[in-house]
PDB file of C-alpha atoms in Angstrom:
ATOM      1  CA  UNK A1056     -16.456   5.558  -6.608  1.00  0.00           C
ATOM      2  CA  UNK A1057     -15.371   3.721  -3.444  1.00  0.00           C
ATOM      3  CA  UNK A1058     -11.717   3.543  -4.444  1.00  0.00           C
ATOM      4  CA  UNK A1059     -11.731  -0.266  -4.418  1.00  0.00           C
ATOM      5  CA  UNK A1060     -10.918  -1.655  -7.862  1.00  0.00           C
ATOM      6  CA  UNK A1061     -11.842  -5.129  -9.030  1.00  0.00           C
ATOM      7  CA  UNK A1062     -10.980  -6.936 -12.240  1.00  0.00           C
ATOM      8  CA  UNK A1063     -12.362  -8.467 -14.314  1.00  0.00           C
ATOM      9  CA  UNK A1064     -15.892  -7.051 -14.137  1.00  0.00           C
ATOM     10  CA  UNK A1065     -17.375 -10.004 -15.982  1.00  0.00           C
ATOM     11  CA  UNK A1066     -16.065 -13.496 -16.529  1.00  0.00           C
ATOM     12  CA  UNK A1067     -17.590 -16.546 -18.194  1.00  0.00           C
ATOM     13  CA  UNK A1068     -15.871 -19.881 -17.798  1.00  0.00           C
ATOM     14  CA  UNK A1069     -16.599 -23.591 -17.998  1.00  0.00           C
ATOM     15  CA  UNK A1070     -17.086 -26.062 -15.195  1.00  0.00           C
ATOM     16  CA  UNK A1071     -13.868 -27.516 -13.867  1.00  0.00           C
ATOM     17  CA  UNK A1072     -11.827 -24.463 -14.755  1.00  0.00           C
ATOM     18  CA  UNK A1073      -9.893 -22.111 -12.508  1.00  0.00           C
ATOM     19  CA  UNK A1074     -10.143 -18.321 -12.388  1.00  0.00           C
ATOM     20  CA  UNK A1075      -8.431 -15.535 -10.502  1.00  0.00           C
ATOM     21  CA  UNK A1076     -10.187 -12.376  -9.372  1.00  0.00           C
ATOM     22  CA  UNK A1077      -8.075  -9.352  -8.550  1.00  0.00           C
ATOM     23  CA  UNK A1078      -8.649  -6.513  -6.110  1.00  0.00           C
ATOM     24  CA  UNK A1079      -6.838  -3.283  -5.360  1.00  0.00           C
ATOM     25  CA  UNK A1080      -7.909  -1.762  -2.027  1.00  0.00           C
ATOM     26  CA  UNK A1081      -8.399   1.908  -1.317  1.00  0.00           C
ATOM     27  CA  UNK A1082      -5.196   3.830  -0.860  1.00  0.00           C
ATOM     28  CA  UNK A1083      -4.053   3.428   2.737  1.00  0.00           C
ATOM     29  CA  UNK A1084      -6.330   0.498   3.564  1.00  0.00           C
ATOM     30  CA  UNK A1085      -4.552  -2.512   5.011  1.00  0.00           C
ATOM     31  CA  UNK A1086      -7.469  -4.887   5.292  1.00  0.00           C
ATOM     32  CA  UNK A1087      -9.089  -6.690   2.352  1.00  0.00           C
ATOM     33  CA  UNK A1088     -12.266  -8.737   2.468  1.00  0.00           C
ATOM     34  CA  UNK A1089     -13.887 -11.033  -0.077  1.00  0.00           C
ATOM     35  CA  UNK A1090     -17.622 -11.620  -0.237  1.00  0.00           C
ATOM     36  CA  UNK A1091     -19.824 -13.755  -2.458  1.00  0.00           C
ATOM     37  CA  UNK A1092     -23.305 -12.631  -3.436  1.00  0.00           C
ATOM     38  CA  UNK A1093     -25.730 -15.130  -4.922  1.00  0.00           C
ATOM     39  CA  UNK A1094     -29.499 -15.264  -5.184  1.00  0.00           C
ATOM     40  CA  UNK A1095     -29.883 -18.235  -2.871  1.00  0.00           C
ATOM     41  CA  UNK A1096     -27.173 -17.503  -0.301  1.00  0.00           C
ATOM     42  CA  UNK A1097     -27.255 -13.716  -0.199  1.00  0.00           C
ATOM     43  CA  UNK A1098     -24.078 -11.882   0.815  1.00  0.00           C
ATOM     44  CA  UNK A1099     -21.578 -14.241   2.387  1.00  0.00           C
ATOM     45  CA  UNK A1100     -18.272 -13.322   3.944  1.00  0.00           C
ATOM     46  CA  UNK A1101     -15.492 -15.482   2.526  1.00  0.00           C
ATOM     47  CA  UNK A1102     -12.167 -14.344   3.922  1.00  0.00           C
ATOM     48  CA  UNK A1103     -10.234 -11.375   5.281  1.00  0.00           C
ATOM     49  CA  UNK A1104      -6.589 -10.408   5.000  1.00  0.00           C
ATOM     50  CA  UNK A1105      -4.812  -7.750   6.995  1.00  0.00           C
ATOM     51  CA  UNK A1106      -1.436  -6.455   5.901  1.00  0.00           C
ATOM     52  CA  UNK A1107      -0.633  -9.648   4.064  1.00  0.00           C
ATOM     53  CA  UNK A1108      -1.843 -12.133   6.636  1.00  0.00           C
ATOM     54  CA  UNK A1109      -5.094 -14.047   6.852  1.00  0.00           C
ATOM     55  CA  UNK A1110      -7.220 -12.636   9.712  1.00  0.00           C
ATOM     56  CA  UNK A1111     -10.606 -14.263   9.440  1.00  0.00           C
ATOM     57  CA  UNK A1112     -12.300 -17.010   7.499  1.00  0.00           C
ATOM     58  CA  UNK A1113     -15.959 -17.249   6.699  1.00  0.00           C
ATOM     59  CA  UNK A1114     -17.847 -19.611   4.424  1.00  0.00           C
ATOM     60  CA  UNK A1115     -15.021 -20.146   1.981  1.00  0.00           C
ATOM     61  CA  UNK A1116     -14.875 -23.469   0.146  1.00  0.00           C
ATOM     62  CA  UNK A1117     -11.672 -25.503   0.113  1.00  0.00           C
ATOM     63  CA  UNK A1118     -11.607 -25.084  -3.684  1.00  0.00           C
ATOM     64  CA  UNK A1119     -11.220 -21.339  -3.128  1.00  0.00           C
ATOM     65  CA  UNK A1120      -8.125 -19.583  -1.850  1.00  0.00           C
ATOM     66  CA  UNK A1121      -6.938 -16.035  -1.506  1.00  0.00           C
ATOM     67  CA  UNK A1122      -3.831 -14.067  -0.764  1.00  0.00           C
ATOM     68  CA  UNK A1123      -2.765 -10.497  -0.149  1.00  0.00           C
ATOM     69  CA  UNK A1124       0.484  -9.351  -1.653  1.00  0.00           C
ATOM     70  CA  UNK A1125       3.108  -6.933  -0.247  1.00  0.00           C
ATOM     71  CA  UNK A1126       1.621  -4.091  -2.291  1.00  0.00           C
ATOM     72  CA  UNK A1127      -1.689  -4.937  -0.513  1.00  0.00           C
ATOM     73  CA  UNK A1128      -3.601  -6.002  -3.599  1.00  0.00           C
ATOM     74  CA  UNK A1129      -5.419  -9.279  -3.217  1.00  0.00           C
ATOM     75  CA  UNK A1130      -6.403 -12.193  -5.427  1.00  0.00           C
ATOM     76  CA  UNK A1131      -9.186 -14.711  -4.985  1.00  0.00           C
ATOM     77  CA  UNK A1132      -8.544 -18.014  -6.734  1.00  0.00           C
ATOM     78  CA  UNK A1133     -11.506 -20.231  -7.566  1.00  0.00           C
ATOM     79  CA  UNK A1134     -10.745 -23.721  -8.837  1.00  0.00           C
ATOM     80  CA  UNK A1135     -12.654 -26.793 -10.022  1.00  0.00           C
ATOM     81  CA  UNK A1136     -15.514 -24.470 -10.745  1.00  0.00           C
ATOM     82  CA  UNK A1137     -19.086 -25.681 -10.482  1.00  0.00           C
ATOM     83  CA  UNK A1138     -22.300 -24.185 -11.819  1.00  0.00           C
ATOM     84  CA  UNK A1139     -23.203 -23.161  -8.284  1.00  0.00           C
ATOM     85  CA  UNK A1140     -20.149 -20.941  -8.050  1.00  0.00           C
ATOM     86  CA  UNK A1141     -21.781 -18.485 -10.434  1.00  0.00           C
ATOM     87  CA  UNK A1142     -22.147 -15.328  -8.383  1.00  0.00           C
ATOM     88  CA  UNK A1143     -21.043 -11.762  -7.872  1.00  0.00           C
ATOM     89  CA  UNK A1144     -17.788 -11.627  -5.957  1.00  0.00           C
ATOM     90  CA  UNK A1145     -17.070  -8.452  -4.034  1.00  0.00           C
ATOM     91  CA  UNK A1146     -13.821  -7.214  -2.682  1.00  0.00           C
ATOM     92  CA  UNK A1147     -13.882  -4.671   0.108  1.00  0.00           C
ATOM     93  CA  UNK A1148     -11.272  -2.829   2.123  1.00  0.00           C
ATOM     94  CA  UNK A1149     -10.897  -0.950   5.371  1.00  0.00           C
ATOM     95  CA  UNK A1150      -8.189   0.901   7.207  1.00  0.00           C
ATOM     96  CA  UNK A1151      -7.633  -1.624   9.960  1.00  0.00           C
ATOM     97  CA  UNK A1152      -8.752  -5.084  10.897  1.00  0.00           C
ATOM     98  CA  UNK A1153     -12.023  -4.474  12.685  1.00  0.00           C
ATOM     99  CA  UNK A1154     -14.612  -1.897  13.541  1.00  0.00           C
ATOM    100  CA  UNK A1155     -13.913   0.419  10.651  1.00  0.00           C
ATOM    101  CA  UNK A1156     -16.118   1.221   7.706  1.00  0.00           C
ATOM    102  CA  UNK A1157     -15.711  -1.325   4.953  1.00  0.00           C
ATOM    103  CA  UNK A1158     -15.780   0.016   1.396  1.00  0.00           C
ATOM    104  CA  UNK A1159     -16.865  -2.235  -1.444  1.00  0.00           C
ATOM    105  CA  UNK A1160     -15.760  -2.530  -5.024  1.00  0.00           C
ATOM    106  CA  UNK A1161     -18.248  -2.968  -7.841  1.00  0.00           C
ATOM    107  CA  UNK A1162     -17.767  -6.693  -7.977  1.00  0.00           C
ATOM    108  CA  UNK A1163     -16.729  -9.354 -10.455  1.00  0.00           C
ATOM    109  CA  UNK A1164     -19.548 -11.240 -12.116  1.00  0.00           C
ATOM    110  CA  UNK A1165     -18.619 -14.889 -12.541  1.00  0.00           C
ATOM    111  CA  UNK A1166     -20.726 -17.130 -14.734  1.00  0.00           C
ATOM    112  CA  UNK A1167     -19.864 -20.828 -14.859  1.00  0.00           C
ATOM    113  CA  UNK A1168     -21.372 -22.681 -17.819  1.00  0.00           C
TER     114      UNK A1168
ATOM    115  CA  UNK B 209     -21.918 -15.219  16.882  1.00  0.00           C
ATOM    116  CA  UNK B 210     -23.602 -12.369  15.086  1.00  0.00           C
ATOM    117  CA  UNK B 211     -26.684 -12.328  12.947  1.00  0.00           C
ATOM    118  CA  UNK B 212     -28.970  -9.855  11.242  1.00  0.00           C
ATOM    119  CA  UNK B 213     -32.624 -10.208  10.394  1.00  0.00           C
ATOM    120  CA  UNK B 214     -34.264  -7.897   7.915  1.00  0.00           C
ATOM    121  CA  UNK B 215     -38.028  -8.079   8.053  1.00  0.00           C
ATOM    122  CA  UNK B 216     -39.589  -8.023   4.631  1.00  0.00           C
ATOM    123  CA  UNK B 217     -37.696  -9.040   1.519  1.00  0.00           C
ATOM    124  CA  UNK B 218     -39.715  -6.485  -0.456  1.00  0.00           C
ATOM    125  CA  UNK B 219     -41.120  -3.158   0.707  1.00  0.00           C
ATOM    126  CA  UNK B 220     -43.249  -0.973  -1.528  1.00  0.00           C
ATOM    127  CA  UNK B 221     -44.029   2.674  -0.762  1.00  0.00           C
ATOM    128  CA  UNK B 222     -45.461   5.553  -2.737  1.00  0.00           C
ATOM    129  CA  UNK B 223     -43.261   8.427  -3.825  1.00  0.00           C
ATOM    130  CA  UNK B 224     -43.271  11.015  -1.027  1.00  0.00           C
ATOM    131  CA  UNK B 225     -44.259   8.507   1.656  1.00  0.00           C
ATOM    132  CA  UNK B 226     -42.247   7.431   4.673  1.00  0.00           C
ATOM    133  CA  UNK B 227     -39.696   4.691   4.133  1.00  0.00           C
ATOM    134  CA  UNK B 228     -39.163   2.236   6.993  1.00  0.00           C
ATOM    135  CA  UNK B 229     -36.836  -0.736   6.560  1.00  0.00           C
ATOM    136  CA  UNK B 230     -36.515  -2.989   9.571  1.00  0.00           C
ATOM    137  CA  UNK B 231     -33.364  -4.581  10.923  1.00  0.00           C
ATOM    138  CA  UNK B 232     -32.829  -6.592  14.085  1.00  0.00           C
ATOM    139  CA  UNK B 233     -29.445  -7.845  15.130  1.00  0.00           C
ATOM    140  CA  UNK B 234     -27.909 -10.350  17.467  1.00  0.00           C
ATOM    141  CA  UNK B 235     -24.422  -9.836  18.795  1.00  0.00           C
ATOM    142  CA  UNK B 236     -22.497 -11.093  21.809  1.00  0.00           C
ATOM    143  CA  UNK B 237     -20.431  -7.904  21.924  1.00  0.00           C
ATOM    144  CA  UNK B 238     -21.387  -4.253  21.504  1.00  0.00           C
ATOM    145  CA  UNK B 239     -21.993  -4.016  17.812  1.00  0.00           C
ATOM    146  CA  UNK B 240     -21.082  -1.766  14.996  1.00  0.00           C
ATOM    147  CA  UNK B 241     -24.117  -1.544  12.712  1.00  0.00           C
ATOM    148  CA  UNK B 242     -24.286  -0.507   9.094  1.00  0.00           C
ATOM    149  CA  UNK B 243     -26.768   0.095   6.316  1.00  0.00           C
ATOM    150  CA  UNK B 244     -25.596  -0.347   2.759  1.00  0.00           C
ATOM    151  CA  UNK B 245     -27.477   0.287  -0.476  1.00  0.00           C
ATOM    152  CA  UNK B 246     -26.989  -1.587  -3.729  1.00  0.00           C
ATOM    153  CA  UNK B 247     -28.305  -0.088  -6.942  1.00  0.00           C
ATOM    154  CA  UNK B 248     -28.787  -2.419  -9.918  1.00  0.00           C
ATOM    155  CA  UNK B 249     -25.521  -3.755 -11.318  1.00  0.00           C
ATOM    156  CA  UNK B 250     -23.471  -1.810  -8.806  1.00  0.00           C
ATOM    157  CA  UNK B 251     -21.496  -2.488  -5.662  1.00  0.00           C
ATOM    158  CA  UNK B 252     -22.549  -1.732  -2.110  1.00  0.00           C
ATOM    159  CA  UNK B 253     -22.501   1.869  -0.976  1.00  0.00           C
ATOM    160  CA  UNK B 254     -22.410   2.815   2.689  1.00  0.00           C
ATOM    161  CA  UNK B 255     -25.500   4.743   3.786  1.00  0.00           C
ATOM    162  CA  UNK B 256     -24.698   5.120   7.470  1.00  0.00           C
ATOM    163  CA  UNK B 257     -22.900   3.556  10.405  1.00  0.00           C
ATOM    164  CA  UNK B 258     -23.489   3.243  14.157  1.00  0.00           C
ATOM    165  CA  UNK B 259     -20.421   3.038  16.370  1.00  0.00           C
ATOM    166  CA  UNK B 260     -21.774   3.593  19.920  1.00  0.00           C
ATOM    167  CA  UNK B 261     -21.806   7.370  19.758  1.00  0.00           C
ATOM    168  CA  UNK B 262     -25.200   8.967  19.093  1.00  0.00           C
ATOM    169  CA  UNK B 263     -28.051   6.484  18.867  1.00  0.00           C
ATOM    170  CA  UNK B 264     -29.656   8.399  15.992  1.00  0.00           C
ATOM    171  CA  UNK B 265     -27.406   8.220  12.989  1.00  0.00           C
ATOM    172  CA  UNK B 266     -27.815  10.387   9.930  1.00  0.00           C
ATOM    173  CA  UNK B 267     -26.619   9.111   6.598  1.00  0.00           C
ATOM    174  CA  UNK B 268     -26.525  10.104   2.982  1.00  0.00           C
ATOM    175  CA  UNK B 269     -29.504  10.784   0.733  1.00  0.00           C
ATOM    176  CA  UNK B 270     -31.732  11.796   3.667  1.00  0.00           C
ATOM    177  CA  UNK B 271     -31.681   8.409   5.395  1.00  0.00           C
ATOM    178  CA  UNK B 272     -31.274   7.923   9.119  1.00  0.00           C
ATOM    179  CA  UNK B 273     -31.360   5.015  11.540  1.00  0.00           C
ATOM    180  CA  UNK B 274     -31.901   4.696  15.263  1.00  0.00           C
ATOM    181  CA  UNK B 275     -30.042   2.213  17.433  1.00  0.00           C
ATOM    182  CA  UNK B 276     -32.302   0.742  20.135  1.00  0.00           C
ATOM    183  CA  UNK B 277     -30.398  -1.606  22.367  1.00  0.00           C
ATOM    184  CA  UNK B 278     -33.484  -2.740  24.306  1.00  0.00           C
ATOM    185  CA  UNK B 279     -35.106  -3.840  21.055  1.00  0.00           C
ATOM    186  CA  UNK B 280     -31.840  -4.951  19.359  1.00  0.00           C
ATOM    187  CA  UNK B 281     -32.999  -2.954  16.368  1.00  0.00           C
ATOM    188  CA  UNK B 282     -31.462  -0.576  13.864  1.00  0.00           C
ATOM    189  CA  UNK B 283     -34.312   0.416  11.558  1.00  0.00           C
ATOM    190  CA  UNK B 284     -33.674   2.647   8.546  1.00  0.00           C
ATOM    191  CA  UNK B 285     -36.018   5.523   7.761  1.00  0.00           C
ATOM    192  CA  UNK B 286     -36.467   8.325   5.292  1.00  0.00           C
ATOM    193  CA  UNK B 287     -39.309  10.862   5.654  1.00  0.00           C
ATOM    194  CA  UNK B 288     -40.118  11.153   1.947  1.00  0.00           C
ATOM    195  CA  UNK B 289     -39.299   8.529  -0.662  1.00  0.00           C
ATOM    196  CA  UNK B 290     -37.903   9.453  -4.067  1.00  0.00           C
ATOM    197  CA  UNK B 291     -37.981   7.311  -7.175  1.00  0.00           C
ATOM    198  CA  UNK B 292     -34.177   7.239  -7.059  1.00  0.00           C
ATOM    199  CA  UNK B 293     -34.339   5.382  -3.707  1.00  0.00           C
ATOM    200  CA  UNK B 294     -35.417   2.185  -5.450  1.00  0.00           C
ATOM    201  CA  UNK B 295     -32.655  -0.291  -4.665  1.00  0.00           C
ATOM    202  CA  UNK B 296     -31.642  -3.203  -2.451  1.00  0.00           C
ATOM    203  CA  UNK B 297     -30.830  -2.297   1.139  1.00  0.00           C
ATOM    204  CA  UNK B 298     -28.655  -4.368   3.431  1.00  0.00           C
ATOM    205  CA  UNK B 299     -28.255  -4.145   7.164  1.00  0.00           C
ATOM    206  CA  UNK B 300     -24.970  -5.488   8.562  1.00  0.00           C
ATOM    207  CA  UNK B 301     -23.339  -6.048  11.920  1.00  0.00           C
ATOM    208  CA  UNK B 302     -19.710  -6.195  12.959  1.00  0.00           C
ATOM    209  CA  UNK B 303     -18.224  -6.985  16.352  1.00  0.00           C
ATOM    210  CA  UNK B 304     -16.515  -4.060  18.066  1.00  0.00           C
ATOM    211  CA  UNK B 305     -12.796  -3.938  18.766  1.00  0.00           C
ATOM    212  CA  UNK B 306     -10.632  -6.927  19.497  1.00  0.00           C
ATOM    213  CA  UNK B 307     -10.216  -9.449  16.751  1.00  0.00           C
ATOM    214  CA  UNK B 308     -10.749  -9.310  13.052  1.00  0.00           C
ATOM    215  CA  UNK B 309     -14.137  -9.865  11.567  1.00  0.00           C
ATOM    216  CA  UNK B 310     -16.060  -9.316   8.424  1.00  0.00           C
ATOM    217  CA  UNK B 311     -19.529  -7.912   8.216  1.00  0.00           C
ATOM    218  CA  UNK B 312     -22.491 -10.206   8.693  1.00  0.00           C
ATOM    219  CA  UNK B 313     -25.256  -9.114   6.351  1.00  0.00           C
ATOM    220  CA  UNK B 314     -28.983  -9.533   6.417  1.00  0.00           C
ATOM    221  CA  UNK B 315     -30.677 -10.999   3.376  1.00  0.00           C
ATOM    222  CA  UNK B 316     -31.593  -7.579   2.059  1.00  0.00           C
ATOM    223  CA  UNK B 317     -34.789  -5.638   1.464  1.00  0.00           C
ATOM    224  CA  UNK B 318     -35.788  -4.617  -2.019  1.00  0.00           C
ATOM    225  CA  UNK B 319     -37.336  -1.151  -1.867  1.00  0.00           C
ATOM    226  CA  UNK B 320     -39.898  -0.404  -4.553  1.00  0.00           C
ATOM    227  CA  UNK B 321     -41.124   3.142  -5.081  1.00  0.00           C
ATOM    228  CA  UNK B 322     -44.563   3.527  -6.614  1.00  0.00           C
ATOM    229  CA  UNK B 323     -45.168   6.714  -8.614  1.00  0.00           C
TER     230      UNK B 323
END
């Protein structure tokens, strides 16, 4: 158990809908990362937050957004969903903003039908 | 910019044989390098991490990796494979110090253990 908690574990939704994925980082970790894992794209870094502020952006679509709240939990919002958004979405956390070990949650499986 | 190349999307070894998973990286700054393992239907678990201390890094489950700057490599090895080692293995690179960054992952190597 990495200490990173993600909900929901599985989610099935229709195209055009919006979903929210939730992440609680390890106790004491200030940095939260979101990754997308799909068969064709592999593991892709989406976005990073550190202590409530956005620190780095990767290959995140404009239809996707994220935020980190004062209690340090984070949410990833996916809107106008397309079939191609079906993937495993990982949240990860680390103590600080760079160079530290990043610990991963077990992921949220999103299926868009 | 950083990148990671894992040679071989699938590697098959016999139980008890040497495991060698290859990883080459590209980084404009001294890198932090990681190996993660993903078992079926699970998240990524850290195997080991290189942070510019010893070039030979020992990890969990008997795995180790050697950082070779001249070859820009960070290959993962295990002397004797177990059936329980069957999983997907990812090499990743992160820039050291300074600004924020996420990990850049390779495409993964699926390790198959033959009985």
